Amino acid sequence: ETGVTQTPRHLVMGMTNKKSLKCEQHLGHNAMYWYKQSAKKPLELMFVYNFKEQTENNSVPSRFSPECPNSSHLFLHLHTLQPEDSALYLCASSQEGRQGGTGELFFGEGSRLTVL
Amino acid sequence: AQSVSQHNHHVILSEAASLELGCNYSYGGTVNLFWYVQYPGQHLQLLLKYFSGDPLVKGIKGFEAEFIKSKFSFNLRKPSVQWSDTAEYFCAVNGGPGRRALTFGSGTRLQVQP
């Protein structure tokens, strides 16, 4: 039990589908993140939400659309994805101050996405 | 931009061997440093962290890491590995201009043979 719950754990979708990944954190943190983990590549930061405001968008294609309705929930909406988007998508949370924080992240178990 | 290099992509050791995994980062200012571990089929979890103070930090399961500022390094060590240490290890750094989130290295896959 990590305190960060991601659903679904596995998702297979076609290139024309629309789906969403969900993340919920039970740690009382105020910042949430999406990372992409592909084989043999560093974890790629996608989005950061701090106090429900998006503070980083790491040049992510618009076919990925994040949503953060409150500090406990984070979504990643997916549409018209490409096969190269197949990866493990990791959600994380942290406690940040207004001037920043330590950076320590708490991760969920990830959502394994396969795009056909 | 901050970058993190892990030089060993795949390491194979026998049980009881000593381990050292290299990690170098690029930003020369104040940084916080982390090692995360991902056991097969499990989530990324924190192994140890350095914020300030004693540059030799101890983590869980007998791991330690040494921060050498002059070398921009934060190498992970364990004197005697066990089969259960088989996992992927990620170095991460927080710091650098305009970046609050962690920057990760590409990971090192450790395989410990019984």
CSV table of C-alpha atoms in Angstrom, one decimal:
chain,number,residue,atom,x,y,z
A,1,GLU,CA,0.0,0.0,0.0
A,2,THR,CA,1.7,3.2,-1.2
A,3,GLY,CA,-0.9,5.8,-0.4
A,4,VAL,CA,-1.1,6.6,-4.1
A,5,THR,CA,-3.7,4.5,-6.0
A,6,GLN,CA,-3.8,4.3,-9.8
A,7,THR,CA,-6.6,2.8,-11.9
A,8,PRO,CA,-6.7,1.0,-14.1
A,9,ARG,CA,-3.6,-1.0,-13.7
A,10,HIS,CA,-3.7,-2.2,-17.3
A,11,LEU,CA,-5.3,-0.6,-20.3
A,12,VAL,CA,-5.3,-1.6,-23.9
A,13,MET,CA,-6.7,0.9,-26.4
A,14,GLY,CA,-6.9,1.5,-30.1
A,15,MET,CA,-5.6,4.6,-31.7
A,16,THR,CA,-9.1,6.1,-32.0
A,17,ASN,CA,-10.2,5.5,-28.5
A,18,LYS,CA,-10.6,7.9,-25.6
A,19,LYS,CA,-9.7,6.7,-22.2
A,20,SER,CA,-8.6,8.2,-18.9
A,21,LEU,CA,-6.2,7.2,-16.2
A,22,LYS,CA,-7.0,8.0,-12.6
A,23,CYS,CA,-4.8,8.7,-9.6
A,24,GLU,CA,-5.8,9.3,-6.0
A,25,GLN,CA,-3.5,10.1,-3.1
A,26,HIS,CA,-4.3,9.5,0.5
A,27,LEU,CA,-1.3,11.2,2.0
A,28,GLY,CA,-2.5,14.8,2.3
A,29,HIS,CA,0.0,16.0,-0.2
A,30,ASN,CA,-0.5,19.2,-2.2
A,31,ALA,CA,1.4,18.3,-5.4
A,32,MET,CA,0.8,15.6,-7.9
A,33,TYR,CA,2.7,14.4,-11.0
A,34,TRP,CA,2.5,12.3,-14.1
A,35,TYR,CA,5.6,10.5,-15.2
A,36,LYS,CA,6.0,8.2,-18.2
A,37,GLN,CA,8.3,5.1,-17.8
A,38,SER,CA,9.4,3.5,-21.1
A,39,ALA,CA,11.9,0.6,-21.4
A,40,LYS,CA,15.5,1.7,-21.2
A,41,LYS,CA,14.7,5.4,-20.9
A,42,PRO,CA,14.7,7.7,-17.9
A,43,LEU,CA,11.4,8.4,-16.3
A,44,GLU,CA,10.0,11.3,-18.2
A,45,LEU,CA,8.2,14.0,-16.3
A,46,MET,CA,4.9,14.9,-18.1
A,47,PHE,CA,2.9,17.2,-15.8
A,48,VAL,CA,3.1,18.8,-12.4
A,49,TYR,CA,0.2,20.1,-10.4
A,50,ASN,CA,0.9,22.2,-7.3
A,51,PHE,CA,-2.0,23.4,-5.2
A,52,LYS,CA,-4.3,22.2,-8.1
A,53,GLU,CA,-2.5,24.5,-10.6
A,54,GLN,CA,-0.4,23.1,-13.4
A,55,THR,CA,3.1,24.3,-12.8
A,56,GLU,CA,4.9,22.2,-15.4
A,57,ASN,CA,4.0,20.8,-18.8
A,58,ASN,CA,7.1,19.1,-20.2
A,59,SER,CA,6.3,19.5,-23.9
A,60,VAL,CA,3.8,16.8,-23.8
A,61,PRO,CA,1.7,16.2,-26.9
A,62,SER,CA,-1.9,17.5,-26.7
A,63,ARG,CA,-3.3,14.0,-27.1
A,64,PHE,CA,-2.5,13.7,-23.4
A,65,SER,CA,-4.7,16.0,-21.3
A,66,PRO,CA,-4.3,16.3,-17.5
A,67,GLU,CA,-7.0,17.3,-15.1
A,68,CYS,CA,-6.6,18.0,-11.4
A,69,PRO,CA,-10.0,18.7,-9.8
A,70,ASN,CA,-8.6,18.8,-6.2
A,71,SER,CA,-5.3,18.1,-4.5
A,72,SER,CA,-6.1,14.4,-4.0
A,73,HIS,CA,-7.1,13.5,-7.5
A,74,LEU,CA,-5.3,13.6,-10.8
A,75,PHE,CA,-6.5,12.3,-14.2
A,76,LEU,CA,-4.7,11.8,-17.5
A,77,HIS,CA,-7.2,11.9,-20.4
A,78,LEU,CA,-6.0,10.0,-23.5
A,79,HIS,CA,-7.2,10.4,-27.1
A,80,THR,CA,-5.9,9.4,-30.5
A,81,LEU,CA,-2.8,7.9,-29.0
A,82,GLN,CA,0.0,6.4,-31.0
A,83,PRO,CA,1.7,3.0,-30.5
A,84,GLU,CA,4.8,4.7,-29.2
A,85,ASP,CA,2.8,6.0,-26.4
A,86,SER,CA,2.6,2.5,-24.9
A,87,ALA,CA,4.4,2.7,-21.6
A,88,LEU,CA,3.9,2.6,-17.8
A,89,TYR,CA,2.3,5.8,-16.6
A,90,LEU,CA,3.2,6.7,-13.0
A,91,CYS,CA,1.5,9.0,-10.7
A,92,ALA,CA,3.3,10.5,-7.8
A,93,SER,CA,2.6,13.0,-5.0
A,94,SER,CA,4.6,15.2,-2.7
A,95,GLN,CA,4.3,17.8,-0.1
A,96,GLU,CA,5.5,21.2,-1.4
A,97,GLY,CA,5.9,24.6,0.2
A,98,ARG,CA,5.1,27.8,-1.8
A,99,GLN,CA,8.9,28.2,-2.4
A,100,GLY,CA,9.4,24.5,-3.3
A,101,GLY,CA,10.0,21.4,-1.3
A,102,THR,CA,12.4,18.5,-0.9
A,103,GLY,CA,11.2,16.8,-4.0
A,104,GLU,CA,10.6,13.5,-2.3
A,105,LEU,CA,8.0,11.7,-4.3
A,106,PHE,CA,5.6,8.9,-3.4
A,107,PHE,CA,4.6,6.8,-6.3
A,108,GLY,CA,1.6,4.7,-7.3
A,109,GLU,CA,2.0,1.3,-8.9
A,110,GLY,CA,1.4,2.6,-12.4
A,111,SER,CA,-1.0,2.1,-15.2
A,112,ARG,CA,0.4,-0.1,-18.0
A,113,LEU,CA,-0.9,1.3,-21.3
A,114,THR,CA,-0.8,-0.6,-24.6
A,115,VAL,CA,-1.8,1.3,-27.7
A,116,LEU,CA,-2.7,-1.0,-30.7
B,1,ALA,CA,18.6,21.8,-17.7
B,2,GLN,CA,19.3,19.2,-15.0
B,3,SER,CA,20.5,15.8,-16.2
B,4,VAL,CA,21.2,12.6,-14.3
B,5,SER,CA,23.5,9.8,-15.6
B,6,GLN,CA,23.6,6.3,-14.4
B,7,HIS,CA,26.6,4.6,-16.0
B,8,ASN,CA,25.7,1.0,-15.4
B,9,HIS,CA,22.6,-0.2,-17.2
B,10,HIS,CA,22.7,-3.8,-16.2
B,11,VAL,CA,24.7,-5.3,-13.4
B,12,ILE,CA,24.9,-9.0,-12.5
B,13,LEU,CA,26.4,-10.0,-9.2
B,14,SER,CA,26.5,-13.1,-7.1
B,15,GLU,CA,25.1,-13.1,-3.6
B,16,ALA,CA,27.5,-11.6,-1.0
B,17,ALA,CA,29.3,-9.5,-3.6
B,18,SER,CA,29.7,-5.8,-3.0
B,19,LEU,CA,27.7,-3.3,-5.0
B,20,GLU,CA,28.4,0.2,-6.2
B,21,LEU,CA,26.1,2.0,-8.7
B,22,GLY,CA,27.2,5.2,-10.1
B,23,CYS,CA,25.1,8.4,-10.4
B,24,ASN,CA,26.2,11.8,-11.7
B,25,TYR,CA,24.2,14.9,-12.1
B,26,SER,CA,24.8,18.1,-14.0
B,27,TYR,CA,23.5,21.0,-11.9
B,28,GLY,CA,26.1,22.8,-9.8
B,29,GLY,CA,23.8,24.5,-7.3
B,30,THR,CA,22.0,23.2,-4.2
B,31,VAL,CA,20.4,19.8,-4.9
B,32,ASN,CA,18.5,17.1,-3.1
B,33,LEU,CA,19.4,13.6,-4.1
B,34,PHE,CA,17.5,10.4,-4.0
B,35,TRP,CA,17.8,6.7,-4.8
B,36,TYR,CA,14.6,4.8,-5.6
B,37,VAL,CA,14.2,1.1,-6.1
B,38,GLN,CA,11.6,-0.8,-8.1
B,39,TYR,CA,11.3,-4.5,-7.3
B,40,PRO,CA,9.7,-6.6,-10.1
B,41,GLY,CA,6.0,-5.8,-10.4
B,42,GLN,CA,6.1,-3.3,-7.6
B,43,HIS,CA,6.0,0.5,-7.3
B,44,LEU,CA,8.9,2.8,-7.1
B,45,GLN,CA,9.9,3.2,-3.4
B,46,LEU,CA,12.5,5.4,-1.7
B,47,LEU,CA,15.7,3.8,-0.8
B,48,LEU,CA,17.5,6.8,0.7
B,49,LYS,CA,17.8,10.5,0.3
B,50,TYR,CA,20.3,13.4,0.9
B,51,PHE,CA,19.3,16.9,1.7
B,52,SER,CA,22.2,18.3,3.7
B,53,GLY,CA,24.6,17.4,6.4
B,54,ASP,CA,26.7,14.2,6.6
B,55,PRO,CA,27.4,13.3,2.9
B,56,LEU,CA,27.2,9.6,3.8
B,57,VAL,CA,23.6,8.6,4.1
B,58,LYS,CA,22.2,5.3,5.1
B,59,GLY,CA,19.0,3.9,3.8
B,60,ILE,CA,16.8,0.9,4.1
B,61,LYS,CA,18.0,-2.7,3.7
B,62,GLY,CA,21.7,-1.9,4.3
B,63,PHE,CA,22.1,0.5,1.4
B,64,GLU,CA,24.1,3.7,1.7
B,65,ALA,CA,25.1,6.5,-0.6
B,66,GLU,CA,27.8,9.1,-0.6
B,67,PHE,CA,27.4,12.6,-1.9
B,68,ILE,CA,30.6,14.0,-3.4
B,69,LYS,CA,29.8,17.6,-4.4
B,70,SER,CA,33.1,18.1,-6.2
B,71,LYS,CA,32.4,15.2,-8.5
B,72,PHE,CA,28.6,15.8,-8.8
B,73,SER,CA,28.1,12.2,-7.7
B,74,PHE,CA,25.8,10.3,-5.5
B,75,ASN,CA,26.9,6.6,-5.7
B,76,LEU,CA,24.9,3.9,-4.1
B,77,ARG,CA,26.6,1.1,-2.2
B,78,LYS,CA,25.9,-2.1,-0.4
B,79,PRO,CA,28.7,-4.3,1.1
B,80,SER,CA,27.0,-7.6,0.5
B,81,VAL,CA,24.0,-8.0,-1.8
B,82,GLN,CA,21.2,-10.6,-1.5
B,83,TRP,CA,19.1,-12.3,-4.0
B,84,SER,CA,16.2,-10.1,-2.8
B,85,ASP,CA,18.0,-7.0,-4.0
B,86,THR,CA,17.3,-7.9,-7.6
B,87,ALA,CA,15.5,-4.8,-8.8
B,88,GLU,CA,15.9,-1.7,-10.8
B,89,TYR,CA,17.6,1.3,-9.1
B,90,PHE,CA,17.0,4.9,-10.1
B,91,CYS,CA,19.0,7.9,-9.1
B,92,ALA,CA,17.0,11.2,-8.9
B,93,VAL,CA,17.9,14.8,-8.3
B,94,ASN,CA,15.7,17.7,-7.3
B,95,GLY,CA,17.2,21.1,-8.2
B,96,GLY,CA,18.1,23.2,-11.1
B,97,PRO,CA,16.7,26.4,-12.6
B,98,GLY,CA,12.9,26.4,-12.9
B,99,ARG,CA,12.6,22.7,-12.0
B,100,ARG,CA,10.9,21.5,-8.8
B,101,ALA,CA,10.1,18.0,-9.9
B,102,LEU,CA,12.6,15.2,-9.7
B,103,THR,CA,14.9,14.4,-12.7
B,104,PHE,CA,15.6,10.7,-12.9
B,105,GLY,CA,18.4,8.7,-14.4
B,106,SER,CA,17.7,5.9,-16.8
B,107,GLY,CA,18.0,3.3,-14.1
B,108,THR,CA,20.3,0.3,-13.4
B,109,ARG,CA,18.9,-3.2,-13.5
B,110,LEU,CA,20.6,-5.3,-10.8
B,111,GLN,CA,20.4,-9.0,-11.0
B,112,VAL,CA,21.7,-11.0,-8.1
B,113,GLN,CA,22.4,-14.7,-8.7
B,114,PRO,CA,22.0,-17.1,-5.8
